[in-house]
Amino acid sequence: MTVPTPPPSPSGGPSPEVLAIERALNRITYLNARARQHTRLMALAGVPLDRAGAALLRQVAEAEPMRPSELAARMSVEASHVTRQAQQLQRAGYLTRVADPEDRRAQRIRITEAGRDAVRRMREVAGHSMEAALADWTPEELRQLAALFNRMVDDFLDHADSLGEEGGAPHPG
């Protein structure tokens, strides 16, 4: 599906290309956030997690054990949100808490083997779904998309870092 390019802004705002990218990101964020889609993917993966729990588990899987406050900053959410979700994931056996080697009074959140297995299954199901959606794309188009998408995310993160914690970069999900 081709997204129409908006007309140039008379006020000298963002370029039509940037506005088209922003609109596409909003559309993909909406698609990714649909509850029905999430429920279906979690059922196929055999992982009974809501969207917040799945997002937190994926974040922990991609990082070294970290303090809840660090995880909250990384996810741009309140620390209380991370604490509640981490407790639920810990009760389900997906996460555990370990002593912080820099401060024995503090704790870090670490993923368990059950958590790694759940993330692997979620990624596998999501990957198959994405593969089916992009079945008509050539391998070269997929490589280009992956390279450009990763570059865009890296640039958003660099831009957000340069503006401080709140940043101004899009936060698509």
PDB file of C-alpha atoms in Angstrom:
ATOM      1  CA  MET A   1       0.000   0.000   0.000  1.00  0.00           C
ATOM      2  CA  THR A   2       1.395   3.385  -0.989  1.00  0.00           C
ATOM      3  CA  VAL A   3       1.057   6.223   1.468  1.00  0.00           C
ATOM      4  CA  PRO A   4       0.261   9.513  -0.267  1.00  0.00           C
ATOM      5  CA  THR A   5       2.883  12.191   0.167  1.00  0.00           C
ATOM      6  CA  PRO A   6       1.450  15.244   1.915  1.00  0.00           C
ATOM      7  CA  PRO A   7       1.836  18.657   0.298  1.00  0.00           C
ATOM      8  CA  PRO A   8       4.734  20.826   1.465  1.00  0.00           C
ATOM      9  CA  SER A   9       4.103  22.843   4.580  1.00  0.00           C
ATOM     10  CA  PRO A  10       3.704  26.566   3.856  1.00  0.00           C
ATOM     11  CA  SER A  11       5.044  27.340   7.338  1.00  0.00           C
ATOM     12  CA  GLY A  12       8.411  25.778   6.581  1.00  0.00           C
ATOM     13  CA  GLY A  13       7.676  22.752   8.785  1.00  0.00           C
ATOM     14  CA  PRO A  14       8.998  19.243   8.257  1.00  0.00           C
ATOM     15  CA  SER A  15       9.532  18.055   4.703  1.00  0.00           C
ATOM     16  CA  PRO A  16       6.829  16.005   2.991  1.00  0.00           C
ATOM     17  CA  GLU A  17       9.106  12.956   3.183  1.00  0.00           C
ATOM     18  CA  VAL A  18       9.551  13.284   6.939  1.00  0.00           C
ATOM     19  CA  LEU A  19       5.802  13.775   7.404  1.00  0.00           C
ATOM     20  CA  ALA A  20       5.150  10.639   5.326  1.00  0.00           C
ATOM     21  CA  ILE A  21       7.585   8.671   7.539  1.00  0.00           C
ATOM     22  CA  GLU A  22       5.938  10.037  10.692  1.00  0.00           C
ATOM     23  CA  ARG A  23       2.514   8.979   9.407  1.00  0.00           C
ATOM     24  CA  ALA A  24       3.810   5.503   8.522  1.00  0.00           C
ATOM     25  CA  LEU A  25       5.326   5.149  12.013  1.00  0.00           C
ATOM     26  CA  ASN A  26       1.997   6.119  13.571  1.00  0.00           C
ATOM     27  CA  ARG A  27       0.225   3.521  11.440  1.00  0.00           C
ATOM     28  CA  ILE A  28       2.690   0.772  12.355  1.00  0.00           C
ATOM     29  CA  THR A  29       2.475   1.751  16.034  1.00  0.00           C
ATOM     30  CA  TYR A  30      -1.297   1.433  15.861  1.00  0.00           C
ATOM     31  CA  LEU A  31      -1.071  -1.965  14.186  1.00  0.00           C
ATOM     32  CA  ASN A  32       1.464  -3.179  16.724  1.00  0.00           C
ATOM     33  CA  ALA A  33      -0.596  -1.958  19.675  1.00  0.00           C
ATOM     34  CA  ARG A  34      -3.870  -3.648  18.724  1.00  0.00           C
ATOM     35  CA  ALA A  35      -4.962  -5.842  21.620  1.00  0.00           C
ATOM     36  CA  ARG A  36      -6.480  -8.520  19.387  1.00  0.00           C
ATOM     37  CA  GLN A  37      -3.231  -8.893  17.438  1.00  0.00           C
ATOM     38  CA  HIS A  38      -1.203  -9.128  20.650  1.00  0.00           C
ATOM     39  CA  THR A  39      -3.564 -11.711  22.133  1.00  0.00           C
ATOM     40  CA  ARG A  40      -3.359 -13.842  18.986  1.00  0.00           C
ATOM     41  CA  LEU A  41       0.454 -13.705  18.862  1.00  0.00           C
ATOM     42  CA  MET A  42       0.782 -14.539  22.566  1.00  0.00           C
ATOM     43  CA  ALA A  43      -1.612 -17.485  22.169  1.00  0.00           C
ATOM     44  CA  LEU A  44       0.414 -18.812  19.228  1.00  0.00           C
ATOM     45  CA  ALA A  45       3.615 -18.402  21.252  1.00  0.00           C
ATOM     46  CA  GLY A  46       2.049 -20.027  24.318  1.00  0.00           C
ATOM     47  CA  VAL A  47       3.027 -17.032  26.448  1.00  0.00           C
ATOM     48  CA  PRO A  48       0.203 -15.654  28.631  1.00  0.00           C
ATOM     49  CA  LEU A  49       1.438 -12.063  28.918  1.00  0.00           C
ATOM     50  CA  ASP A  50      -0.252  -8.736  28.382  1.00  0.00           C
ATOM     51  CA  ARG A  51       1.449  -6.133  26.185  1.00  0.00           C
ATOM     52  CA  ALA A  52       3.186  -4.393  29.084  1.00  0.00           C
ATOM     53  CA  GLY A  53       4.573  -7.648  30.466  1.00  0.00           C
ATOM     54  CA  ALA A  54       5.752  -8.802  27.045  1.00  0.00           C
ATOM     55  CA  ALA A  55       7.457  -5.449  26.385  1.00  0.00           C
ATOM     56  CA  LEU A  56       9.236  -5.510  29.732  1.00  0.00           C
ATOM     57  CA  LEU A  57      10.357  -9.108  29.281  1.00  0.00           C
ATOM     58  CA  ARG A  58      11.778  -8.295  25.831  1.00  0.00           C
ATOM     59  CA  GLN A  59      13.669  -5.307  27.268  1.00  0.00           C
ATOM     60  CA  VAL A  60      15.202  -7.392  30.054  1.00  0.00           C
ATOM     61  CA  ALA A  61      16.158 -10.078  27.515  1.00  0.00           C
ATOM     62  CA  GLU A  62      18.142  -7.529  25.496  1.00  0.00           C
ATOM     63  CA  ALA A  63      20.208  -6.183  28.373  1.00  0.00           C
ATOM     64  CA  GLU A  64      22.388  -7.155  31.266  1.00  0.00           C
ATOM     65  CA  PRO A  65      20.616  -7.383  34.616  1.00  0.00           C
ATOM     66  CA  MET A  66      19.634  -3.848  35.589  1.00  0.00           C
ATOM     67  CA  ARG A  67      17.992  -1.947  38.370  1.00  0.00           C
ATOM     68  CA  PRO A  68      14.267  -1.306  37.998  1.00  0.00           C
ATOM     69  CA  SER A  69      14.965   2.450  37.796  1.00  0.00           C
ATOM     70  CA  GLU A  70      17.363   1.888  34.869  1.00  0.00           C
ATOM     71  CA  LEU A  71      14.811  -0.291  33.127  1.00  0.00           C
ATOM     72  CA  ALA A  72      12.107   2.346  33.651  1.00  0.00           C
ATOM     73  CA  ALA A  73      14.339   5.021  32.113  1.00  0.00           C
ATOM     74  CA  ARG A  74      15.160   2.759  29.182  1.00  0.00           C
ATOM     75  CA  MET A  75      11.453   2.125  28.552  1.00  0.00           C
ATOM     76  CA  SER A  76      10.391   5.726  29.267  1.00  0.00           C
ATOM     77  CA  VAL A  77       7.897   4.640  31.933  1.00  0.00           C
ATOM     78  CA  GLU A  78       7.474   5.243  35.648  1.00  0.00           C
ATOM     79  CA  ALA A  79       9.515   3.052  38.000  1.00  0.00           C
ATOM     80  CA  SER A  80       6.300   1.887  39.694  1.00  0.00           C
ATOM     81  CA  HIS A  81       5.146   0.448  36.355  1.00  0.00           C
ATOM     82  CA  VAL A  82       8.352  -1.577  36.062  1.00  0.00           C
ATOM     83  CA  THR A  83       8.085  -2.748  39.664  1.00  0.00           C
ATOM     84  CA  ARG A  84       4.509  -4.020  39.204  1.00  0.00           C
ATOM     85  CA  GLN A  85       5.262  -5.733  35.894  1.00  0.00           C
ATOM     86  CA  ALA A  86       8.528  -7.228  37.163  1.00  0.00           C
ATOM     87  CA  GLN A  87       6.735  -8.674  40.204  1.00  0.00           C
ATOM     88  CA  GLN A  88       4.146 -10.336  37.963  1.00  0.00           C
ATOM     89  CA  LEU A  89       6.856 -11.688  35.653  1.00  0.00           C
ATOM     90  CA  GLN A  90       8.824 -12.932  38.647  1.00  0.00           C
ATOM     91  CA  ARG A  91       5.765 -14.787  40.001  1.00  0.00           C
ATOM     92  CA  ALA A  92       5.336 -16.361  36.546  1.00  0.00           C
ATOM     93  CA  GLY A  93       8.977 -17.533  36.624  1.00  0.00           C
ATOM     94  CA  TYR A  94      10.198 -15.304  33.778  1.00  0.00           C
ATOM     95  CA  LEU A  95      12.341 -12.936  35.861  1.00  0.00           C
ATOM     96  CA  THR A  96      14.374 -13.081  39.025  1.00  0.00           C
ATOM     97  CA  ARG A  97      16.062 -10.495  41.219  1.00  0.00           C
ATOM     98  CA  VAL A  98      19.756 -10.581  41.993  1.00  0.00           C
ATOM     99  CA  ALA A  99      21.949  -8.465  44.241  1.00  0.00           C
ATOM    100  CA  ASP A 100      23.523  -5.443  42.586  1.00  0.00           C
ATOM    101  CA  PRO A 101      27.298  -6.038  42.657  1.00  0.00           C
ATOM    102  CA  GLU A 102      27.881  -2.274  43.022  1.00  0.00           C
ATOM    103  CA  ASP A 103      25.463  -1.863  45.929  1.00  0.00           C
ATOM    104  CA  ARG A 104      24.404  -4.990  47.823  1.00  0.00           C
ATOM    105  CA  ARG A 105      21.354  -3.143  49.210  1.00  0.00           C
ATOM    106  CA  ALA A 106      19.967  -2.716  45.676  1.00  0.00           C
ATOM    107  CA  GLN A 107      18.659  -5.375  43.341  1.00  0.00           C
ATOM    108  CA  ARG A 108      18.778  -5.949  39.628  1.00  0.00           C
ATOM    109  CA  ILE A 109      16.252  -7.699  37.433  1.00  0.00           C
ATOM    110  CA  ARG A 110      17.496 -10.683  35.426  1.00  0.00           C
ATOM    111  CA  ILE A 111      15.723 -12.935  32.958  1.00  0.00           C
ATOM    112  CA  THR A 112      15.398 -16.660  33.742  1.00  0.00           C
ATOM    113  CA  GLU A 113      15.667 -19.560  31.312  1.00  0.00           C
ATOM    114  CA  ALA A 114      11.853 -19.703  31.215  1.00  0.00           C
ATOM    115  CA  GLY A 115      11.868 -16.008  30.333  1.00  0.00           C
ATOM    116  CA  ARG A 116      14.433 -16.539  27.558  1.00  0.00           C
ATOM    117  CA  ASP A 117      12.327 -19.358  26.171  1.00  0.00           C
ATOM    118  CA  ALA A 118       9.197 -17.174  26.242  1.00  0.00           C
ATOM    119  CA  VAL A 119      11.000 -14.346  24.406  1.00  0.00           C
ATOM    120  CA  ARG A 120      12.342 -16.823  21.842  1.00  0.00           C
ATOM    121  CA  ARG A 121       8.804 -18.108  21.176  1.00  0.00           C
ATOM    122  CA  MET A 122       7.366 -14.578  20.970  1.00  0.00           C
ATOM    123  CA  ARG A 123      10.058 -13.558  18.471  1.00  0.00           C
ATOM    124  CA  GLU A 124       9.549 -16.707  16.447  1.00  0.00           C
ATOM    125  CA  VAL A 125       5.789 -16.168  16.139  1.00  0.00           C
ATOM    126  CA  ALA A 126       6.182 -12.442  15.412  1.00  0.00           C
ATOM    127  CA  GLY A 127       8.901 -13.233  12.865  1.00  0.00           C
ATOM    128  CA  HIS A 128       6.690 -15.734  11.046  1.00  0.00           C
ATOM    129  CA  SER A 129       3.860 -13.211  10.982  1.00  0.00           C
ATOM    130  CA  MET A 130       6.139 -10.501   9.614  1.00  0.00           C
ATOM    131  CA  GLU A 131       7.620 -12.925   7.100  1.00  0.00           C
ATOM    132  CA  ALA A 132       4.128 -13.735   5.810  1.00  0.00           C
ATOM    133  CA  ALA A 133       3.250 -10.030   5.539  1.00  0.00           C
ATOM    134  CA  LEU A 134       6.467  -9.297   3.629  1.00  0.00           C
ATOM    135  CA  ALA A 135       6.390 -12.433   1.462  1.00  0.00           C
ATOM    136  CA  ASP A 136       6.333 -10.427  -1.777  1.00  0.00           C
ATOM    137  CA  TRP A 137       9.446  -8.450  -0.884  1.00  0.00           C
ATOM    138  CA  THR A 138      12.760  -9.509  -2.409  1.00  0.00           C
ATOM    139  CA  PRO A 139      15.675 -10.433  -0.129  1.00  0.00           C
ATOM    140  CA  GLU A 140      17.421  -7.229  -1.267  1.00  0.00           C
ATOM    141  CA  GLU A 141      14.381  -5.099  -0.344  1.00  0.00           C
ATOM    142  CA  LEU A 142      14.271  -6.766   3.078  1.00  0.00           C
ATOM    143  CA  ARG A 143      18.005  -6.097   3.618  1.00  0.00           C
ATOM    144  CA  GLN A 144      17.521  -2.450   2.628  1.00  0.00           C
ATOM    145  CA  LEU A 145      14.517  -2.066   4.906  1.00  0.00           C
ATOM    146  CA  ALA A 146      16.362  -3.644   7.842  1.00  0.00           C
ATOM    147  CA  ALA A 147      19.409  -1.438   7.311  1.00  0.00           C
ATOM    148  CA  LEU A 148      17.395   1.773   6.948  1.00  0.00           C
ATOM    149  CA  PHE A 149      15.063   0.942   9.824  1.00  0.00           C
ATOM    150  CA  ASN A 150      17.988   0.200  12.167  1.00  0.00           C
ATOM    151  CA  ARG A 151      19.719   3.383  11.053  1.00  0.00           C
ATOM    152  CA  MET A 152      16.538   5.370  11.751  1.00  0.00           C
ATOM    153  CA  VAL A 153      16.144   3.880  15.237  1.00  0.00           C
ATOM    154  CA  ASP A 154      19.815   4.563  16.027  1.00  0.00           C
ATOM    155  CA  ASP A 155      19.420   8.163  14.846  1.00  0.00           C
ATOM    156  CA  PHE A 156      16.241   8.595  16.940  1.00  0.00           C
ATOM    157  CA  LEU A 157      18.098   7.278  19.990  1.00  0.00           C
ATOM    158  CA  ASP A 158      21.109   9.519  19.332  1.00  0.00           C
ATOM    159  CA  HIS A 159      18.810  12.509  18.902  1.00  0.00           C
ATOM    160  CA  ALA A 160      16.897  11.687  22.098  1.00  0.00           C
ATOM    161  CA  ASP A 161      20.189  11.321  23.990  1.00  0.00           C
ATOM    162  CA  SER A 162      21.369  14.709  22.724  1.00  0.00           C
ATOM    163  CA  LEU A 163      18.160  16.352  24.021  1.00  0.00           C
ATOM    164  CA  GLY A 164      18.296  14.684  27.421  1.00  0.00           C
ATOM    165  CA  GLU A 165      16.054  12.059  28.932  1.00  0.00           C
ATOM    166  CA  GLU A 166      12.754  13.401  27.581  1.00  0.00           C
ATOM    167  CA  GLY A 167      14.149  13.847  24.086  1.00  0.00           C
ATOM    168  CA  GLY A 168      12.067  14.787  21.113  1.00  0.00           C
ATOM    169  CA  ALA A 169      12.403  11.598  19.159  1.00  0.00           C
ATOM    170  CA  PRO A 170       9.361   9.598  18.225  1.00  0.00           C
ATOM    171  CA  HIS A 171       8.512   6.803  20.621  1.00  0.00           C
ATOM    172  CA  PRO A 172       6.605   4.330  18.418  1.00  0.00           C
ATOM    173  CA  GLY A 173       5.545   1.840  20.991  1.00  0.00           C
TER     174      GLY A 173
END
